mmCIF file of C-alpha atoms in Angstrom:
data_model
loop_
_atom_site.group_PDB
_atom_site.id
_atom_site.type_symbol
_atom_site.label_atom_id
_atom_site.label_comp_id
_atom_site.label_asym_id
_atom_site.label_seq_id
_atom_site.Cartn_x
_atom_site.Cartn_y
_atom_site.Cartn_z
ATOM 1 C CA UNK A 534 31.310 38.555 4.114
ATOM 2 C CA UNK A 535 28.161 36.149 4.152
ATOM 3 C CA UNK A 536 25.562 36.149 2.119
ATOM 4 C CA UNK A 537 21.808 34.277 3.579
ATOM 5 C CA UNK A 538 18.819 33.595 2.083
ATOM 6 C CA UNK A 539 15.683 35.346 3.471
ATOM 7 C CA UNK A 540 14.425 32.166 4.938
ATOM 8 C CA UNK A 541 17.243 30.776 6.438
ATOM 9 C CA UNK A 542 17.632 31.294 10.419
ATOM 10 C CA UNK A 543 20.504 33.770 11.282
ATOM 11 C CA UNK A 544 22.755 31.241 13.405
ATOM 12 C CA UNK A 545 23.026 29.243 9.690
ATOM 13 C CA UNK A 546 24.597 32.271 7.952
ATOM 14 C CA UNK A 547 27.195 32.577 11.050
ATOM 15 C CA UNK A 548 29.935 33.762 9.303
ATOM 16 C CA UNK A 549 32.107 31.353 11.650
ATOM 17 C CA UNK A 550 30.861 28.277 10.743
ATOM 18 C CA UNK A 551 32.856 25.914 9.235
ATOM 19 C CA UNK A 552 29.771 23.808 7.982
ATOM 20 C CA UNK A 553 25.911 24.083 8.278
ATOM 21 C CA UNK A 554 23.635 20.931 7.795
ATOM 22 C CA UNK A 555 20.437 21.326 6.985
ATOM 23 C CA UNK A 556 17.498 18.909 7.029
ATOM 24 C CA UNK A 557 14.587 18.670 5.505
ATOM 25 C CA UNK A 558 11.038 16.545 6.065
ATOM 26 C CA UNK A 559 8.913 16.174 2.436
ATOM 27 C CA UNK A 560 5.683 14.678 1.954
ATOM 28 C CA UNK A 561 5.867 11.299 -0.889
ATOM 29 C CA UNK A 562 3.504 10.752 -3.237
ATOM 30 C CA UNK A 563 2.235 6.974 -3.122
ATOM 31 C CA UNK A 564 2.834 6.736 -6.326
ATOM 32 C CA UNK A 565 6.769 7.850 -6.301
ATOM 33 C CA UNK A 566 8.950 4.811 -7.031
ATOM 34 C CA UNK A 567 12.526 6.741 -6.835
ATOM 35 C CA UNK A 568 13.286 10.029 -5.872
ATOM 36 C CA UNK A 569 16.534 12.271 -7.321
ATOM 37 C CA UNK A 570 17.252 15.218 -4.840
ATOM 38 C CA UNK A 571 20.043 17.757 -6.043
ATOM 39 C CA UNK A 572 21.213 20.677 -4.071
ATOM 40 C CA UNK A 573 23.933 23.331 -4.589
ATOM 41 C CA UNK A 574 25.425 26.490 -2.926
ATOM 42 C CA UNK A 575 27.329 29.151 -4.028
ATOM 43 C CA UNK A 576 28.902 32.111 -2.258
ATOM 44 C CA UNK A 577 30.268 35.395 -4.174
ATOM 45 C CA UNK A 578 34.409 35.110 -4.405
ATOM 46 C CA UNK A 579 34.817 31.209 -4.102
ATOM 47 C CA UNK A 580 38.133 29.425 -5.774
ATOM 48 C CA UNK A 581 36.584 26.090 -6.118
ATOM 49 C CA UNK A 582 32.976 25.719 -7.616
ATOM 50 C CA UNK A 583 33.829 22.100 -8.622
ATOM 51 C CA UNK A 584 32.580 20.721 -5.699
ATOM 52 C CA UNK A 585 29.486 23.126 -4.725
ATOM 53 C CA UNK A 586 26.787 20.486 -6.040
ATOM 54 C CA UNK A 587 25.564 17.296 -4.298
ATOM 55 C CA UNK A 588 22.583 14.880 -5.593
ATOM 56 C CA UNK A 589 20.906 12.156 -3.828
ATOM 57 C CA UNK A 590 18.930 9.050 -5.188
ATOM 58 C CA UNK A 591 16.199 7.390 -2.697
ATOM 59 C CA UNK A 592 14.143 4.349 -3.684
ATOM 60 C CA UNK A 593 11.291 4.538 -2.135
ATOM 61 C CA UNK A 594 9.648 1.760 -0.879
ATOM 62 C CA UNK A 595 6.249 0.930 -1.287
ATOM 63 C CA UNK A 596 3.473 -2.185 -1.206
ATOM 64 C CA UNK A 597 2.045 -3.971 -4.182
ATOM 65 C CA UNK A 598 -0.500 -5.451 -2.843
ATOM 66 C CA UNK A 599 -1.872 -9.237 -5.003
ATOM 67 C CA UNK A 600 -4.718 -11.205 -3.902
ATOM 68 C CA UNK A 601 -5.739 -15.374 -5.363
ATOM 69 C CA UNK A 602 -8.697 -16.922 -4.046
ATOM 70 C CA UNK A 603 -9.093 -20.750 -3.920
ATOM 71 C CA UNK A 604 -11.935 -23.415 -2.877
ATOM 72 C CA UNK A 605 -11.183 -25.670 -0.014
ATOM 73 C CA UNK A 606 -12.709 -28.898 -1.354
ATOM 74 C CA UNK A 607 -15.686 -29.283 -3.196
ATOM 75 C CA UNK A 608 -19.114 -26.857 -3.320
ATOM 76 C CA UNK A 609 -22.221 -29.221 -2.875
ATOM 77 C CA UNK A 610 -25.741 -27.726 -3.304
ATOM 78 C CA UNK A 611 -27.750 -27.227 -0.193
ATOM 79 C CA UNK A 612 -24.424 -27.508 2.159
ATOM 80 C CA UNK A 613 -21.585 -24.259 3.109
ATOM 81 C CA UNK A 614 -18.146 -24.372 0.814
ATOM 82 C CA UNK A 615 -15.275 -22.440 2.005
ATOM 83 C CA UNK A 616 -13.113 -20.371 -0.234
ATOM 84 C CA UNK A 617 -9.448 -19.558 0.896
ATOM 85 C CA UNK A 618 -8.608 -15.489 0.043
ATOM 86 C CA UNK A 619 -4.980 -15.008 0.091
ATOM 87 C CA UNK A 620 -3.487 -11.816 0.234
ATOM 88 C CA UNK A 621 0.460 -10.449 -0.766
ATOM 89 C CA UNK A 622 2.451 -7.790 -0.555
ATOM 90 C CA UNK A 623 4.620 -8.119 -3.339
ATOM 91 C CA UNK A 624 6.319 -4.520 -2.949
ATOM 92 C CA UNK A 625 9.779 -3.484 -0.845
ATOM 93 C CA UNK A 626 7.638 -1.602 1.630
ATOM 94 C CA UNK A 627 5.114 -2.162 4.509
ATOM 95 C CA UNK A 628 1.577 -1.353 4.127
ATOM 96 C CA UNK A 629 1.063 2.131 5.868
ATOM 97 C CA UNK A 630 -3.073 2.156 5.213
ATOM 98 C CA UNK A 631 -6.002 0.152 5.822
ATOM 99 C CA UNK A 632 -6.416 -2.458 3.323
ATOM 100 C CA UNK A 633 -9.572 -3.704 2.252
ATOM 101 C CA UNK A 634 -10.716 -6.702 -0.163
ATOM 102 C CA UNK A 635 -13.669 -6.742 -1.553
ATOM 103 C CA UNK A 636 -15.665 -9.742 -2.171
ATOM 104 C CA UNK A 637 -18.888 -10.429 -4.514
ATOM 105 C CA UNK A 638 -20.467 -13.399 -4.543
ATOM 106 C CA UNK A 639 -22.370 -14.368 -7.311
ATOM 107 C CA UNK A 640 -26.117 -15.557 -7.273
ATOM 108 C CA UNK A 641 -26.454 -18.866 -5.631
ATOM 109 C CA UNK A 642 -24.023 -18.154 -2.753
ATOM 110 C CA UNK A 643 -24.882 -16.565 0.376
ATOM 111 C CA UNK A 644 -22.169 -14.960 2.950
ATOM 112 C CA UNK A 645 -21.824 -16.955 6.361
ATOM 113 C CA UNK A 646 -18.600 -16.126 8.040
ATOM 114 C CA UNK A 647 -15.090 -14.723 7.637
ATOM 115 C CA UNK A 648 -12.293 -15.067 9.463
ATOM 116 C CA UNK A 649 -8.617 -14.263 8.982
ATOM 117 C CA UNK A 650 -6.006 -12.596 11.595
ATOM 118 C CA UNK A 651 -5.783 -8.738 11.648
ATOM 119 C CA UNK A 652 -9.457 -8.788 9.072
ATOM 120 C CA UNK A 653 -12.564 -7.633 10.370
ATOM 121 C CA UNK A 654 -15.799 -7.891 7.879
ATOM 122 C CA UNK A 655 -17.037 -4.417 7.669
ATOM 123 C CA UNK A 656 -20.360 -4.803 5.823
ATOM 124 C CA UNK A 657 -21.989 -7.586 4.340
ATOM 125 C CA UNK A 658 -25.072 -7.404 1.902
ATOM 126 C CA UNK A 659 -27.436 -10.440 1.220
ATOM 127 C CA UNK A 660 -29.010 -8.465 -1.792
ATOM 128 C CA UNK A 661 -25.724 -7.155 -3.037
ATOM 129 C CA UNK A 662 -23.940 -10.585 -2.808
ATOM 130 C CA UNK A 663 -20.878 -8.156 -1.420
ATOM 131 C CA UNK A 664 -18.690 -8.935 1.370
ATOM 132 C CA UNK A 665 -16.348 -6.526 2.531
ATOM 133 C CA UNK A 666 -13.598 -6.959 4.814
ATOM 134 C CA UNK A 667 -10.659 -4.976 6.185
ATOM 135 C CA UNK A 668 -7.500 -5.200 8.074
ATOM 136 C CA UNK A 669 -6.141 -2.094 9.803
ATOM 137 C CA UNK A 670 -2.983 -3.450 10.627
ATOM 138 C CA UNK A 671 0.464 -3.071 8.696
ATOM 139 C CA UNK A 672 1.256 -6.036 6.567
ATOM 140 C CA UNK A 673 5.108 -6.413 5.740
ATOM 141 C CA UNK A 674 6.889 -6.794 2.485
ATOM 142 C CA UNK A 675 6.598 -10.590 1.368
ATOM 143 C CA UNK A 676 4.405 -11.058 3.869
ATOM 144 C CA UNK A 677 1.255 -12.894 3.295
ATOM 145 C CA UNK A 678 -2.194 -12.643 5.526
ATOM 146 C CA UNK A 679 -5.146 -15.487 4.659
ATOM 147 C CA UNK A 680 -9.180 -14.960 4.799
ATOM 148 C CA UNK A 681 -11.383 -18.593 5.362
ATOM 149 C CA UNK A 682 -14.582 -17.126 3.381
ATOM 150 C CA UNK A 683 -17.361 -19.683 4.373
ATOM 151 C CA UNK A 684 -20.656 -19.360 2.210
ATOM 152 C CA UNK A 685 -24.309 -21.288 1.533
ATOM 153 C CA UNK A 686 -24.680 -22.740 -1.452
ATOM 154 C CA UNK A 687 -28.311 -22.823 -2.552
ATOM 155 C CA UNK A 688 -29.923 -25.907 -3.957
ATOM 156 C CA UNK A 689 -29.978 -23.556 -7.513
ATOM 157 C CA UNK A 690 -26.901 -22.960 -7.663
ATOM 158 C CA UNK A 691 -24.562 -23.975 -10.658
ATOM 159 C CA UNK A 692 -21.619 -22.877 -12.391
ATOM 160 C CA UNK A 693 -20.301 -19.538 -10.140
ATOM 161 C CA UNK A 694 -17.649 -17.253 -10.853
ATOM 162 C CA UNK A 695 -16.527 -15.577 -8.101
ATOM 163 C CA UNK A 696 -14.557 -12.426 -8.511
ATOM 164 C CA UNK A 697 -12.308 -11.081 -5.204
ATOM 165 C CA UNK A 698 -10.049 -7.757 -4.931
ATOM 166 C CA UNK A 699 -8.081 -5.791 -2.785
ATOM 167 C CA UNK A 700 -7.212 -2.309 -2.093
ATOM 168 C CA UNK A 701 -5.159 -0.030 -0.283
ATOM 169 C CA UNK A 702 -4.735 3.701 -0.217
ATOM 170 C CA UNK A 703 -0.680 3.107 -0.583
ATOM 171 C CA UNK A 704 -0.703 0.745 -2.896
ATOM 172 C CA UNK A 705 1.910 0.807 -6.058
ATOM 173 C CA UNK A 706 -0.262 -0.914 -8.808
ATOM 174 C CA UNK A 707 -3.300 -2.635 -9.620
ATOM 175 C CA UNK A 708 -2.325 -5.449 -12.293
ATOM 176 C CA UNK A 709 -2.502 -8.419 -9.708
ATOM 177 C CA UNK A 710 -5.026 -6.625 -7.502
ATOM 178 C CA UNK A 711 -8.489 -9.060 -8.727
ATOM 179 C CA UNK A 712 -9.066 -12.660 -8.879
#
């Protein structure tokens, strides 16, 4: 006698088959960390249910994306200073999204060029101070990518504080994610 489930295709409930394997394609949230997956059968008149369960534990891997920015040298008034944006992936996984990084710069600073491999500056405002740049390209666990961030420095210009961050649509947190 077999028994099938309503869903299941009708060469699975074969009553001749010695074993059926089954496979199955989910969806994971960016935010799971480690998955526990537990199945079990049963069939009416069976000697041994002692061995009718079996469970499965997945990490999941995933980015954690960090970002530092640094100066190259020293910021004179009237000349162009360079700031060095370093991005990380801290996590056990690859990027899978676009990541972006987001860049204001304060009053007294001015946005000349960027350049980095894999970045591309998708907007820049001159009234906004806000650079915005964005790589589309997968960047591997441990793996590090670099931004040269030239600016102007007006003649008014004095102390700055320059904030930086970085985002990503996979990412697993945000505590390292502004500088």
């Amino acid at each position: 006698h077999t028994r099938c489930l309503s869903d299941w295709s009708s060469d699975v409930c074969s009553s001749d088959l010695a074993s059926t394997t089954i496979t199955m394609v989910v969806n994971v949230s960016p935010t799971a960390t480690n998955l526990t997956n537990s199945v079990s059968v049963a069939v009416d008149g069976e000697s041994n249910t002692g061995n009718n369960t079996a469970t499965d534990n997945t990490t999941i891997l995933q980015p954690d994306l960090t970002i530092s920015k640094s100066t190259a040298g020293s910021f004179t008034r009237g000349t162009n200073g360079t700031y060095t944006i370093t991005v990380t992936n801290a996590g056990t996984g690859p990027t899978a999204n676009d990541i972006t990084v987001t860049d204001t710069l304060p009053a007294g600073l001015t946005f000349v060029s960027a350049s980095g491999t894999g970045w591309t500056v998708t907007s820049s405002s001159s009234t906004s101070g806000q650079v915005v740049l964005t790589r589309t390209t997968s960047l591997a666990a441990s793996a590090t990518s670099s931004i040269s961030l030239v600016v102007a420095i007006s003649m008014s210009a004095n102390d700055l504080t320059n904030s930086v961050s970085v985002s990503t649509a996979d990412r697993k947190s945000t505590r390292l994610n502004s500088s």
